[in-house]
Short mmCIF file of C-alpha atoms and ligand atoms in Angstrom, two decimals:
data_model
loop_
_atom_site.label_atom_id
_atom_site.label_comp_id
_atom_site.label_asym_id
_atom_site.label_seq_id
_atom_site.Cartn_x
_atom_site.Cartn_y
_atom_site.Cartn_z
CA MET R 1 7.98 -23.60 -29.11
CA LEU R 2 7.03 -19.97 -29.62
CA VAL R 3 5.71 -18.65 -32.91
CA VAL R 4 6.67 -14.97 -33.19
CA MET R 5 4.43 -13.07 -35.60
CA ARG R 6 5.72 -10.17 -37.71
CA VAL R 7 5.19 -6.62 -36.47
CA GLY R 8 1.88 -5.61 -38.07
CA ALA R 9 0.66 -9.18 -38.72
CA THR R 10 -3.07 -8.97 -39.44
CA PRO R 11 -5.72 -10.52 -37.16
CA LYS R 12 -6.56 -12.89 -40.04
CA GLU R 13 -2.93 -14.08 -40.23
CA ILE R 14 -2.93 -14.64 -36.46
CA ARG R 15 -6.21 -16.59 -36.64
CA SER R 16 -4.88 -18.76 -39.49
CA THR R 17 -1.69 -19.52 -37.53
CA VAL R 18 -3.76 -20.46 -34.46
CA ALA R 19 -5.89 -22.76 -36.66
CA ALA R 20 -2.78 -24.36 -38.19
CA ILE R 21 -1.39 -25.09 -34.72
CA ARG R 22 -4.71 -26.67 -33.66
CA LYS R 23 -4.70 -28.77 -36.82
CA LEU R 24 -1.39 -30.26 -35.71
CA GLY R 25 -3.15 -31.42 -32.51
CA LEU R 26 -1.35 -28.80 -30.40
CA THR R 27 -2.56 -26.00 -28.10
CA PRO R 28 -1.99 -22.37 -29.17
CA ASN R 29 -1.69 -19.68 -26.45
CA VAL R 30 -1.89 -16.20 -27.96
CA ILE R 31 0.33 -13.66 -26.19
CA PRO R 32 0.03 -10.06 -27.37
CA GLY R 33 3.15 -7.91 -26.87
CA SER R 34 3.64 -4.18 -27.12
CA LEU R 35 5.17 -4.59 -30.59
CA ARG R 36 4.00 -7.94 -31.86
CA VAL R 37 2.01 -11.03 -31.09
CA ALA R 38 3.59 -14.35 -30.15
CA ILE R 39 1.85 -17.72 -29.91
CA GLY R 40 3.12 -20.21 -27.34
CA ILE R 41 2.61 -23.84 -28.30
CA THR R 42 1.94 -26.44 -25.62
CA GLY R 43 0.73 -30.01 -25.74
CA ASN R 44 3.53 -31.42 -27.87
CA LYS R 45 5.14 -34.69 -26.83
CA GLY R 46 8.30 -34.25 -28.89
CA ALA R 47 9.80 -31.80 -31.37
CA ILE R 48 7.32 -29.84 -33.47
CA GLY R 49 7.71 -29.98 -37.26
CA ARG R 50 8.73 -26.42 -38.11
CA GLU R 51 7.92 -26.63 -41.80
CA GLN R 52 4.10 -26.43 -41.45
CA LEU R 53 4.35 -23.21 -39.46
CA GLU R 54 7.32 -21.17 -40.50
CA LEU R 55 6.12 -20.42 -44.01
CA LEU R 56 2.65 -19.24 -42.97
CA PRO R 57 1.83 -15.62 -43.86
CA GLY R 58 2.57 -13.24 -40.96
CA VAL R 59 4.96 -15.60 -39.15
CA ALA R 60 8.36 -13.99 -38.45
CA GLU R 61 10.21 -16.82 -36.69
CA LEU R 62 9.91 -19.94 -34.56
CA VAL R 63 11.78 -19.85 -31.25
CA PRO R 64 12.30 -23.01 -29.19
CA VAL R 65 11.46 -22.54 -25.47
CA THR R 66 14.34 -24.18 -23.68
CA LYS R 67 12.92 -24.26 -20.14
CA PRO R 68 10.65 -27.07 -18.87
CA TYR R 69 8.13 -24.41 -17.84
CA LYS R 70 6.66 -22.80 -20.91
CA LEU R 71 3.76 -20.45 -20.22
CA VAL R 72 5.24 -18.99 -17.03
CA SER R 73 8.56 -18.26 -18.72
CA ARG R 74 9.76 -14.87 -19.92
CA GLU R 75 10.91 -16.61 -23.08
CA THR R 76 7.22 -17.00 -23.86
CA LYS R 77 6.06 -13.61 -22.57
CA PRO R 78 8.80 -11.00 -22.11
CA GLU R 79 6.58 -8.38 -20.47
CA ASP R 80 5.55 -8.47 -16.81
CA THR R 81 2.09 -9.88 -16.16
CA VAL R 82 -0.20 -7.67 -14.10
CA VAL R 83 -2.80 -9.64 -12.14
CA ALA R 84 -5.94 -7.69 -11.26
CA VAL R 85 -7.83 -8.98 -8.21
CA GLY R 86 -11.42 -8.02 -7.56
CA ALA R 87 -11.73 -6.57 -11.07
CA GLY R 88 -14.89 -8.49 -11.86
CA GLY R 89 -15.04 -10.99 -14.68
CA PRO R 90 -12.50 -13.70 -15.31
CA SER R 91 -9.74 -13.51 -17.88
CA THR R 92 -9.22 -16.49 -20.09
CA SER R 93 -6.14 -15.65 -22.10
CA LEU R 94 -2.86 -13.82 -21.87
CA GLY R 95 -4.42 -11.34 -24.29
CA ALA R 96 -7.33 -10.64 -22.00
CA LEU R 97 -4.83 -10.17 -19.19
CA SER R 98 -3.19 -7.26 -20.96
CA GLU R 99 -6.58 -5.62 -21.35
CA ARG R 100 -7.33 -6.19 -17.67
CA SER R 101 -4.17 -4.42 -16.64
CA GLU R 102 -5.97 -1.24 -17.71
CA SER R 103 -9.11 -2.22 -15.84
CA LYS R 104 -9.93 -1.74 -12.18
CA GLY R 105 -9.07 -4.08 -9.36
CA VAL R 106 -6.10 -4.39 -7.06
CA ARG R 107 -3.02 -5.02 -9.11
CA PHE R 108 0.00 -7.23 -8.57
CA GLY R 109 2.98 -6.91 -10.88
CA GLY R 110 2.83 -3.25 -11.86
CA GLU R 111 4.65 -0.33 -10.32
CA ARG R 112 2.76 -0.72 -7.05
CA PHE R 113 3.78 -2.63 -3.93
CA THR R 114 0.53 -4.35 -2.97
CA VAL R 115 0.03 -5.50 0.61
CA ILE R 116 -2.51 -8.18 1.57
CA ALA R 117 -3.17 -8.30 5.33
CA GLY R 118 -5.49 -9.99 7.77
CA PRO R 119 -5.68 -12.77 10.33
CA CYS R 120 -4.43 -16.29 9.75
CA ALA R 121 -8.00 -17.53 10.17
CA VAL R 122 -11.38 -15.83 10.12
CA GLU R 123 -12.55 -16.24 13.73
CA SER R 124 -15.66 -14.07 13.94
CA ARG R 125 -17.49 -11.42 11.97
CA LYS R 126 -16.63 -8.77 14.54
CA SER R 127 -12.90 -9.46 14.67
CA ALA R 128 -12.56 -9.89 10.89
CA LEU R 129 -14.27 -6.56 10.27
CA ALA R 130 -12.22 -4.78 12.92
CA VAL R 131 -8.94 -6.04 11.41
CA ALA R 132 -10.10 -5.29 7.88
CA ARG R 133 -10.93 -1.67 8.76
CA ALA R 134 -7.60 -1.27 10.53
CA VAL R 135 -5.44 -2.73 7.77
CA LYS R 136 -7.31 -0.75 5.14
CA ALA R 137 -6.71 2.48 7.06
CA ALA R 138 -3.01 1.58 7.28
CA GLY R 139 -2.74 1.05 3.50
CA ALA R 140 -3.41 -2.66 2.83
CA LEU R 141 -5.14 -3.16 -0.52
CA ALA R 142 -6.57 -6.65 0.05
CA PHE R 143 -7.78 -8.71 3.02
CA ARG R 144 -6.76 -12.27 3.88
CA GLY R 145 -8.26 -14.76 6.30
CA GLY R 146 -8.50 -18.54 6.20
CA ALA R 147 -11.91 -20.18 6.26
CA TYR R 148 -10.44 -23.63 5.61
CA LYS R 149 -7.22 -24.08 7.56
CA PRO R 150 -4.68 -26.81 6.80
CA ARG R 151 -3.41 -27.39 10.35
CA THR R 152 -0.51 -29.59 11.33
CA SER R 153 -2.60 -31.10 14.13
CA PRO R 154 -6.09 -32.50 13.50
CA TYR R 155 -7.04 -31.18 16.95
CA SER R 156 -6.23 -27.53 16.15
CA PHE R 157 -8.86 -25.02 14.97
CA GLN R 158 -9.70 -25.95 11.36
CA GLY R 159 -11.47 -22.73 10.35
CA LEU R 160 -15.13 -21.71 10.13
CA GLY R 161 -15.66 -23.17 6.63
CA LYS R 162 -18.67 -21.75 4.77
CA LYS R 163 -19.47 -19.40 7.62
CA GLY R 164 -15.95 -17.98 7.24
CA LEU R 165 -16.58 -17.37 3.54
CA GLU R 166 -19.79 -15.51 4.35
CA ILE R 167 -17.87 -13.31 6.76
CA LEU R 168 -15.27 -12.63 4.06
CA ARG R 169 -18.04 -11.56 1.71
CA GLU R 170 -19.29 -9.13 4.31
CA VAL R 171 -15.78 -7.79 4.79
CA ARG R 172 -15.57 -7.08 1.06
CA GLU R 173 -18.99 -5.43 1.02
CA GLU R 174 -18.23 -3.23 4.02
CA THR R 175 -14.65 -2.25 3.26
CA GLY R 176 -14.37 -2.66 -0.52
CA LEU R 177 -11.19 -4.74 -0.03
CA PRO R 178 -10.95 -7.82 -2.25
CA VAL R 179 -10.64 -11.00 -0.17
CA VAL R 180 -8.08 -13.80 -0.47
CA THR R 181 -8.62 -17.19 1.17
CA GLU R 182 -7.23 -20.69 0.96
CA ALA R 183 -8.75 -23.74 -0.74
CA VAL R 184 -7.56 -27.07 0.61
CA ASP R 185 -9.49 -29.58 -1.52
CA PRO R 186 -11.90 -29.67 -4.50
CA GLN R 187 -14.97 -28.94 -2.35
CA SER R 188 -13.48 -25.90 -0.65
CA LEU R 189 -12.01 -24.71 -3.95
CA GLU R 190 -15.45 -24.61 -5.50
CA GLN R 191 -16.75 -22.56 -2.57
CA VAL R 192 -13.72 -20.25 -2.45
CA ALA R 193 -13.91 -19.60 -6.22
CA ARG R 194 -17.56 -18.66 -5.82
CA HIS R 195 -17.21 -16.34 -2.82
CA ALA R 196 -13.66 -14.94 -2.73
CA ASP R 197 -11.72 -12.69 -5.12
CA MET R 198 -8.53 -14.73 -5.08
CA ILE R 199 -7.86 -18.42 -4.37
CA GLN R 200 -4.89 -19.18 -2.16
CA ILE R 201 -3.15 -22.50 -2.70
CA GLY R 202 -1.05 -23.11 0.39
CA ALA R 203 2.46 -24.45 0.80
CA ARG R 204 1.15 -27.91 1.70
CA ASN R 205 -0.79 -28.15 -1.55
CA MET R 206 1.73 -26.61 -3.92
CA GLN R 207 2.25 -29.98 -5.56
CA ASN R 208 -1.36 -31.12 -5.35
CA TYR R 209 -1.65 -31.26 -9.12
CA SER R 210 -5.35 -32.07 -9.32
CA LEU R 211 -6.10 -29.06 -7.06
CA LEU R 212 -3.84 -26.86 -9.22
CA ARG R 213 -5.72 -27.94 -12.33
CA LEU R 214 -9.04 -27.09 -10.68
CA ALA R 215 -7.66 -23.67 -9.69
CA GLY R 216 -6.66 -23.23 -13.32
CA GLN R 217 -10.17 -24.07 -14.48
CA SER R 218 -11.77 -21.74 -11.93
CA ARG R 219 -10.82 -18.50 -13.71
CA ARG R 220 -10.22 -16.71 -10.42
CA PRO R 221 -6.80 -15.16 -9.70
CA VAL R 222 -4.62 -17.62 -7.79
CA LEU R 223 -2.11 -16.89 -5.02
CA LEU R 224 0.30 -19.82 -5.17
CA LYS R 225 2.51 -20.30 -2.12
CA ARG R 226 5.83 -22.07 -2.39
CA GLY R 227 6.07 -25.53 -0.79
CA PHE R 228 8.33 -25.80 2.27
CA SER R 229 10.99 -27.63 0.31
CA ALA R 230 10.10 -26.87 -3.29
CA THR R 231 12.92 -25.97 -5.64
CA PHE R 232 12.62 -22.97 -7.91
CA GLU R 233 11.79 -25.25 -10.83
CA GLU R 234 9.15 -27.20 -8.88
CA PHE R 235 7.52 -23.93 -7.85
CA LEU R 236 7.34 -22.62 -11.41
CA MET R 237 6.09 -26.00 -12.68
CA ALA R 238 3.26 -25.82 -10.12
CA ALA R 239 2.29 -22.42 -11.55
CA GLU R 240 2.53 -23.92 -15.04
CA TYR R 241 -0.29 -26.35 -14.08
CA VAL R 242 -2.60 -23.39 -13.44
CA LEU R 243 -1.62 -21.53 -16.61
CA ALA R 244 -1.90 -24.71 -18.68
CA GLU R 245 -5.62 -24.80 -17.82
CA GLY R 246 -6.00 -21.32 -19.32
CA ASN R 247 -5.83 -19.27 -16.12
CA TYR R 248 -2.96 -16.79 -16.42
CA GLN R 249 -3.74 -14.82 -13.29
CA VAL R 250 -1.19 -16.30 -10.90
CA VAL R 251 0.74 -14.46 -8.19
CA LEU R 252 3.66 -16.41 -6.71
CA CYS R 253 4.38 -16.16 -2.99
CA GLU R 254 7.66 -16.95 -1.23
CA ARG R 255 6.73 -17.98 2.33
CA GLY R 256 9.98 -19.42 3.63
CA VAL R 257 11.55 -22.84 3.19
CA ARG R 258 12.84 -25.49 5.60
CA SER R 259 16.53 -25.11 6.31
CA PHE R 260 18.98 -25.83 9.13
CA ALA R 261 18.40 -22.31 10.44
CA ASP R 262 16.18 -22.78 13.48
CA TYR R 263 15.90 -19.30 14.93
CA THR R 264 12.87 -18.65 12.73
CA ARG R 265 10.00 -20.97 11.72
CA ALA R 266 11.28 -21.07 8.13
CA THR R 267 13.95 -19.27 6.11
CA LEU R 268 12.67 -16.53 3.82
CA ASP R 269 14.40 -17.23 0.52
CA ILE R 270 14.80 -13.63 -0.60
CA SER R 271 16.84 -14.72 -3.60
CA LEU R 272 13.73 -16.33 -5.06
CA VAL R 273 12.34 -12.83 -5.70
CA PRO R 274 14.96 -11.64 -8.22
CA ALA R 275 15.12 -15.19 -9.65
CA VAL R 276 11.39 -15.17 -10.42
CA ARG R 277 11.59 -11.64 -11.82
CA LYS R 278 14.35 -12.72 -14.16
CA ILE R 279 12.91 -16.01 -15.38
CA SER R 280 9.14 -15.49 -15.21
CA HIS R 281 6.70 -12.74 -16.13
CA LEU R 282 4.45 -13.58 -13.15
CA PRO R 283 4.29 -11.26 -10.12
CA VAL R 284 5.99 -12.45 -6.93
CA ILE R 285 5.19 -11.42 -3.35
CA ALA R 286 6.60 -12.47 0.03
CA ASP R 287 4.98 -13.74 3.22
CA PRO R 288 7.22 -12.63 6.10
CA SER R 289 4.78 -13.94 8.74
CA HIS R 290 4.97 -17.68 8.00
CA ALA R 291 8.69 -17.37 7.22
CA ALA R 292 9.53 -15.72 10.55
CA GLY R 293 6.97 -17.46 12.73
CA ARG R 294 7.52 -14.62 15.21
CA ARG R 295 6.15 -11.13 14.97
CA ASP R 296 9.29 -9.25 16.03
CA MET R 297 11.01 -10.24 12.79
CA VAL R 298 8.14 -9.55 10.41
CA PRO R 299 8.99 -5.85 9.78
CA ALA R 300 12.64 -6.51 8.84
CA LEU R 301 11.72 -9.36 6.49
CA SER R 302 8.96 -7.24 4.93
CA ARG R 303 11.37 -4.42 4.21
CA SER R 304 13.94 -6.77 2.75
CA ALA R 305 11.32 -8.24 0.38
CA LEU R 306 10.40 -4.76 -0.84
CA ALA R 307 14.05 -3.87 -1.34
CA ALA R 308 14.65 -7.12 -3.25
CA GLY R 309 11.94 -6.27 -5.77
CA ALA R 310 8.89 -8.18 -4.53
CA HIS R 311 5.58 -6.90 -5.88
CA GLY R 312 3.88 -7.06 -2.51
CA LEU R 313 3.40 -8.86 0.80
CA LEU R 314 1.05 -11.19 2.61
CA VAL R 315 1.09 -10.21 6.30
CA GLU R 316 -0.83 -11.74 9.20
CA VAL R 317 -2.54 -9.16 11.41
CA HIS R 318 -4.79 -9.96 14.39
CA GLU R 319 -6.83 -7.72 16.65
CA ASP R 320 -5.41 -9.43 19.73
CA PRO R 321 -2.52 -11.66 18.57
CA ASP R 322 -1.99 -13.38 21.90
CA ARG R 323 -5.53 -14.74 21.78
CA ALA R 324 -5.51 -15.77 18.09
CA LEU R 325 -6.80 -19.27 17.30
CA SER R 326 -3.93 -19.81 14.87
CA ASP R 327 -0.51 -18.26 14.18
CA GLY R 328 -0.85 -15.61 16.91
CA GLY R 329 2.88 -15.63 17.61
CA GLN R 330 3.64 -14.31 14.14
CA SER R 331 0.66 -11.96 13.82
CA LEU R 332 1.08 -8.20 14.14
CA ALA R 333 -1.34 -6.08 16.14
CA PRO R 334 -3.01 -3.37 14.02
CA ALA R 335 -0.79 -0.60 15.45
CA ALA R 336 2.39 -2.53 14.63
CA PHE R 337 1.06 -3.13 11.12
CA ALA R 338 0.43 0.59 10.64
CA GLU R 339 4.01 1.32 11.75
CA LEU R 340 5.30 -1.29 9.32
CA MET R 341 3.35 0.32 6.46
CA ASP R 342 4.89 3.71 7.30
CA SER R 343 8.39 2.30 7.15
CA LEU R 344 7.62 0.49 3.89
CA ARG R 345 6.39 3.74 2.33
CA ARG R 346 9.69 5.43 3.14
CA ILE R 347 11.67 2.65 1.41
CA ALA R 348 9.20 2.54 -1.49
CA ALA R 349 9.70 6.27 -2.07
CA ALA R 350 13.44 5.74 -2.44
CA LEU R 351 12.79 2.91 -4.89
CA GLU R 352 10.21 4.99 -6.79
CA VAL R 353 7.54 2.40 -6.09
CA THR R 354 4.06 3.29 -4.81
CA CYS R 355 3.10 1.61 -1.55
C1 PEP Q 401 -1.50 -19.25 5.60
O1 PEP Q 401 -1.30 -18.40 4.73
O2 PEP Q 401 -2.19 -19.05 6.62
C2 PEP Q 401 -0.82 -20.57 5.47
C3 PEP Q 401 -1.33 -21.67 6.02
O3 PEP Q 401 0.32 -20.47 4.79
P1 PEP Q 401 1.32 -21.63 4.22
O4 PEP Q 401 0.51 -22.43 3.27
O5 PEP Q 401 2.40 -20.81 3.55
O6 PEP Q 401 1.82 -22.40 5.41
MN1 MN Q 402 -1.19 -18.62 9.13
#
């Protein structure tokens, strides 16, 4: 249920409505809009008695939210959410989010096409810094690199762990790029939330609900990747777990799904991009690297994501892809990444998007 306040409702009327919702044992989520405030109600088991709320001063109308996902839905928040990464302090409400959109930090969900780039895994200080400098010069706005790697084989390189996080911190200090890295369990999540600017939840953990709740409690922006076989609804419900803990800074990432198509590692589900933009206010980006699994197809998939309306990309770039400890086959060399950025800028200009 959504309580829509009248245009010009006073702060006191909003506070009283919030208190009335709490008194019913429910959770109010205040969502400021450009014209008026709405309050999303969560925590109800069944239908909510309308009578206690609809006659309160300042309340315009009560609107049922028909979708199973509530806080991520455009029914609850019609305006696009802008997630600011590396902006400093955490945001704890949808209201604070709107204020942050004016603040500094790298933004996802505005008019800008925001590219995150870097190696699959952080391998050494020297190589991470070299890639970070190169991708920054080419126009990437954030750096990625796994310190904790969820590998299919237990014998493959599992990441440098804490040492990797220290390297990421150095990368941020030296380049000014905010850093994004994956958390795979509660212990790594605690470390990642402390040292990185954005917590990545990978495809394998998209339905790890206890990890999603912890990411929601962390107050760091979250990059949530779609599970290999997650439906649209399952993906949005996973994001709902994070928002339900009070963390509204979620960027969704389409990274390819399993299908019968076997020419690529996964199938980039481009149609997810306009679907998310229609149904949810959250920003959505694409990961062409894990979808393609081969570097020759990364540029074409990147351009198609931009054309389809994605808010950005996550691209794997390695100094020397053929020697990478993970995902080398799909990683671009810095020069190829710079070429890709040039071609994206030409498309972005036609779309009147900054890239
Ligand atoms: C990654 O980003 O390196 C990664 C492991 O991605 P995914 O979770 O999408 O497989
Ligand atoms: Mn990878």
